[in-house]
Amino acid sequence: QVHLVESGGGSVQAGGSLRLSCADSGRIFSRYTIGWFRQAPGKERAFVGGISWLGETADYSDSVKGRFTISRDNAKNTVYLQMNSLKPEDTAIYYCAADQNLLVRTTVNEYYYWGQGTQVTVSS
């Protein structure tokens, strides 16, 4: 069983940085590809980025490429989303999700386990 918990959200001014964490207490976390998604008010949940289970492959949406970086520490059962140069349009609830696909998937319905989300607010 996988139980994901996000943390690290908060409020920041434009241009600032935040680091989100996605942790799991299970023993097989390292066998899962992890995706990050976000959902702004009135919008559908959208792919932000993801990292394969061994961490050798990461993928990002065009809107965050070059600003966000995903990494994982399987020894700590944790995946990180480092967000730099934040913009007001990055404001959303951020979710991490897990699946056993070997490759990073970019759609919501390809992930089976989800965290509860953490709010990120970027002010101008």
PDB file of C-alpha atoms in Angstrom:
ATOM      1  CA  GLN A   1       0.000   0.000   0.000  1.00  0.00           C
ATOM      2  CA  VAL A   2       1.203   3.489  -0.864  1.00  0.00           C
ATOM      3  CA  HIS A   3       0.213   6.467   1.251  1.00  0.00           C
ATOM      4  CA  LEU A   4       1.470   9.784  -0.087  1.00  0.00           C
ATOM      5  CA  VAL A   5       1.746  12.968   1.944  1.00  0.00           C
ATOM      6  CA  GLU A   6       2.729  16.306   0.425  1.00  0.00           C
ATOM      7  CA  SER A   7       4.282  19.116   2.419  1.00  0.00           C
ATOM      8  CA  GLY A   8       6.140  22.376   1.872  1.00  0.00           C
ATOM      9  CA  GLY A   9       3.400  24.484   0.372  1.00  0.00           C
ATOM     10  CA  GLY A  10       2.871  28.095   1.371  1.00  0.00           C
ATOM     11  CA  SER A  11       2.733  31.666   0.189  1.00  0.00           C
ATOM     12  CA  VAL A  12       5.570  33.359  -1.636  1.00  0.00           C
ATOM     13  CA  GLN A  13       6.098  36.437  -3.752  1.00  0.00           C
ATOM     14  CA  ALA A  14       6.732  36.202  -7.470  1.00  0.00           C
ATOM     15  CA  GLY A  15      10.312  35.260  -8.184  1.00  0.00           C
ATOM     16  CA  GLY A  16      10.609  33.289  -4.996  1.00  0.00           C
ATOM     17  CA  SER A  17      11.164  29.587  -4.399  1.00  0.00           C
ATOM     18  CA  LEU A  18       9.504  26.713  -2.594  1.00  0.00           C
ATOM     19  CA  ARG A  19      10.367  23.070  -2.229  1.00  0.00           C
ATOM     20  CA  LEU A  20       7.572  20.560  -1.978  1.00  0.00           C
ATOM     21  CA  SER A  21       8.036  17.090  -0.592  1.00  0.00           C
ATOM     22  CA  CYS A  22       6.090  13.930  -1.285  1.00  0.00           C
ATOM     23  CA  ALA A  23       6.701  11.251   1.309  1.00  0.00           C
ATOM     24  CA  ASP A  24       5.453   7.731   1.711  1.00  0.00           C
ATOM     25  CA  SER A  25       5.664   5.364   4.636  1.00  0.00           C
ATOM     26  CA  GLY A  26       5.520   2.241   2.502  1.00  0.00           C
ATOM     27  CA  ARG A  27       8.412  -0.076   1.838  1.00  0.00           C
ATOM     28  CA  ILE A  28       8.057  -0.208  -1.920  1.00  0.00           C
ATOM     29  CA  PHE A  29       8.125   3.502  -2.692  1.00  0.00           C
ATOM     30  CA  SER A  30      11.246   3.103  -4.817  1.00  0.00           C
ATOM     31  CA  ARG A  31       9.315   0.926  -7.267  1.00  0.00           C
ATOM     32  CA  TYR A  32       6.912   3.711  -8.196  1.00  0.00           C
ATOM     33  CA  THR A  33       7.123   6.483 -10.724  1.00  0.00           C
ATOM     34  CA  ILE A  34       6.035   9.729  -9.105  1.00  0.00           C
ATOM     35  CA  GLY A  35       4.174  12.518 -10.832  1.00  0.00           C
ATOM     36  CA  TRP A  36       3.409  16.041  -9.684  1.00  0.00           C
ATOM     37  CA  PHE A  37       0.159  17.677 -10.738  1.00  0.00           C
ATOM     38  CA  ARG A  38      -1.506  20.950  -9.883  1.00  0.00           C
ATOM     39  CA  GLN A  39      -5.037  22.239  -9.916  1.00  0.00           C
ATOM     40  CA  ALA A  40      -5.934  25.910  -9.948  1.00  0.00           C
ATOM     41  CA  PRO A  41      -9.451  27.096  -9.068  1.00  0.00           C
ATOM     42  CA  GLY A  42     -11.852  26.392 -11.897  1.00  0.00           C
ATOM     43  CA  LYS A  43      -9.290  24.424 -13.876  1.00  0.00           C
ATOM     44  CA  GLU A  44      -8.588  20.775 -14.434  1.00  0.00           C
ATOM     45  CA  ARG A  45      -5.745  18.995 -12.703  1.00  0.00           C
ATOM     46  CA  ALA A  46      -2.654  19.314 -14.896  1.00  0.00           C
ATOM     47  CA  PHE A  47       0.683  17.555 -15.152  1.00  0.00           C
ATOM     48  CA  VAL A  48       3.655  19.477 -13.772  1.00  0.00           C
ATOM     49  CA  GLY A  49       6.422  16.915 -13.900  1.00  0.00           C
ATOM     50  CA  GLY A  50       7.424  13.428 -12.937  1.00  0.00           C
ATOM     51  CA  ILE A  51      10.351  11.196 -12.149  1.00  0.00           C
ATOM     52  CA  SER A  52      10.845   7.525 -12.873  1.00  0.00           C
ATOM     53  CA  TRP A  53      11.253   5.045 -10.067  1.00  0.00           C
ATOM     54  CA  LEU A  54      15.045   4.896 -10.292  1.00  0.00           C
ATOM     55  CA  GLY A  55      15.289   8.646 -10.823  1.00  0.00           C
ATOM     56  CA  GLU A  56      17.039   8.313 -14.167  1.00  0.00           C
ATOM     57  CA  THR A  57      14.296  10.047 -16.119  1.00  0.00           C
ATOM     58  CA  ALA A  58      12.417  13.249 -15.357  1.00  0.00           C
ATOM     59  CA  ASP A  59       9.842  15.003 -17.481  1.00  0.00           C
ATOM     60  CA  TYR A  60       8.278  18.445 -17.153  1.00  0.00           C
ATOM     61  CA  SER A  61       5.462  20.429 -18.640  1.00  0.00           C
ATOM     62  CA  ASP A  62       6.505  23.297 -20.871  1.00  0.00           C
ATOM     63  CA  SER A  63       5.116  25.818 -18.416  1.00  0.00           C
ATOM     64  CA  VAL A  64       7.599  24.846 -15.695  1.00  0.00           C
ATOM     65  CA  LYS A  65      10.562  23.549 -17.654  1.00  0.00           C
ATOM     66  CA  GLY A  66      13.739  25.325 -16.599  1.00  0.00           C
ATOM     67  CA  ARG A  67      12.173  26.566 -13.354  1.00  0.00           C
ATOM     68  CA  PHE A  68      11.107  23.383 -11.553  1.00  0.00           C
ATOM     69  CA  THR A  69      13.260  20.383 -10.740  1.00  0.00           C
ATOM     70  CA  ILE A  70      12.167  16.996  -9.463  1.00  0.00           C
ATOM     71  CA  SER A  71      14.446  14.688  -7.530  1.00  0.00           C
ATOM     72  CA  ARG A  72      14.002  11.668  -5.313  1.00  0.00           C
ATOM     73  CA  ASP A  73      15.689  10.076  -2.351  1.00  0.00           C
ATOM     74  CA  ASN A  74      14.479   6.495  -2.205  1.00  0.00           C
ATOM     75  CA  ALA A  75      16.332   5.895   1.051  1.00  0.00           C
ATOM     76  CA  LYS A  76      14.028   8.493   2.601  1.00  0.00           C
ATOM     77  CA  ASN A  77      10.963   7.482   0.581  1.00  0.00           C
ATOM     78  CA  THR A  78      10.676  11.082  -0.554  1.00  0.00           C
ATOM     79  CA  VAL A  79      10.363  12.937  -3.850  1.00  0.00           C
ATOM     80  CA  TYR A  80      11.029  16.654  -4.058  1.00  0.00           C
ATOM     81  CA  LEU A  81       9.691  19.372  -6.326  1.00  0.00           C
ATOM     82  CA  GLN A  82      12.002  22.372  -6.264  1.00  0.00           C
ATOM     83  CA  MET A  83      10.174  25.398  -7.637  1.00  0.00           C
ATOM     84  CA  ASN A  84      12.182  28.487  -8.559  1.00  0.00           C
ATOM     85  CA  SER A  85      11.252  31.754 -10.247  1.00  0.00           C
ATOM     86  CA  LEU A  86       7.663  31.280  -9.180  1.00  0.00           C
ATOM     87  CA  LYS A  87       4.929  33.174 -10.990  1.00  0.00           C
ATOM     88  CA  PRO A  88       1.381  34.059  -9.928  1.00  0.00           C
ATOM     89  CA  GLU A  89       0.096  31.566 -12.493  1.00  0.00           C
ATOM     90  CA  ASP A  90       1.827  28.794 -10.526  1.00  0.00           C
ATOM     91  CA  THR A  91      -0.754  29.288  -7.782  1.00  0.00           C
ATOM     92  CA  ALA A  92      -2.605  26.007  -7.288  1.00  0.00           C
ATOM     93  CA  ILE A  93      -3.000  22.974  -5.103  1.00  0.00           C
ATOM     94  CA  TYR A  94      -0.102  20.646  -5.846  1.00  0.00           C
ATOM     95  CA  TYR A  95      -0.553  16.897  -5.703  1.00  0.00           C
ATOM     96  CA  CYS A  96       1.884  14.037  -5.975  1.00  0.00           C
ATOM     97  CA  ALA A  97       0.808  10.727  -7.418  1.00  0.00           C
ATOM     98  CA  ALA A  98       2.365   7.292  -7.766  1.00  0.00           C
ATOM     99  CA  ASP A  99       2.157   4.528 -10.300  1.00  0.00           C
ATOM    100  CA  GLN A 100       4.136   1.459 -11.252  1.00  0.00           C
ATOM    101  CA  ASN A 101       4.736   2.529 -14.839  1.00  0.00           C
ATOM    102  CA  LEU A 102       8.422   2.465 -15.687  1.00  0.00           C
ATOM    103  CA  LEU A 103       8.108   5.698 -17.649  1.00  0.00           C
ATOM    104  CA  VAL A 104       6.779   9.042 -16.509  1.00  0.00           C
ATOM    105  CA  ARG A 105       3.130   9.413 -17.473  1.00  0.00           C
ATOM    106  CA  THR A 106       1.488  12.780 -17.940  1.00  0.00           C
ATOM    107  CA  THR A 107      -2.240  12.198 -17.462  1.00  0.00           C
ATOM    108  CA  VAL A 108      -4.263  12.001 -14.283  1.00  0.00           C
ATOM    109  CA  ASN A 109      -5.866   8.648 -15.030  1.00  0.00           C
ATOM    110  CA  GLU A 110      -2.493   6.928 -15.368  1.00  0.00           C
ATOM    111  CA  TYR A 111      -1.746   7.330 -11.671  1.00  0.00           C
ATOM    112  CA  TYR A 112      -3.346   5.142  -9.056  1.00  0.00           C
ATOM    113  CA  TYR A 113      -2.256   6.625  -5.705  1.00  0.00           C
ATOM    114  CA  TRP A 114      -2.670  10.298  -4.788  1.00  0.00           C
ATOM    115  CA  GLY A 115      -1.747  12.551  -1.913  1.00  0.00           C
ATOM    116  CA  GLN A 116      -4.104  15.068  -0.336  1.00  0.00           C
ATOM    117  CA  GLY A 117      -2.434  18.094  -1.908  1.00  0.00           C
ATOM    118  CA  THR A 118      -0.645  21.172  -0.630  1.00  0.00           C
ATOM    119  CA  GLN A 119      -1.511  24.783  -1.444  1.00  0.00           C
ATOM    120  CA  VAL A 120       0.976  27.032  -3.213  1.00  0.00           C
ATOM    121  CA  THR A 121       0.130  30.720  -3.526  1.00  0.00           C
ATOM    122  CA  VAL A 122       2.313  33.130  -5.469  1.00  0.00           C
ATOM    123  CA  SER A 123       1.571  36.828  -5.160  1.00  0.00           C
ATOM    124  CA  SER A 124       2.631  39.482  -7.612  1.00  0.00           C
TER     125      SER A 124
END
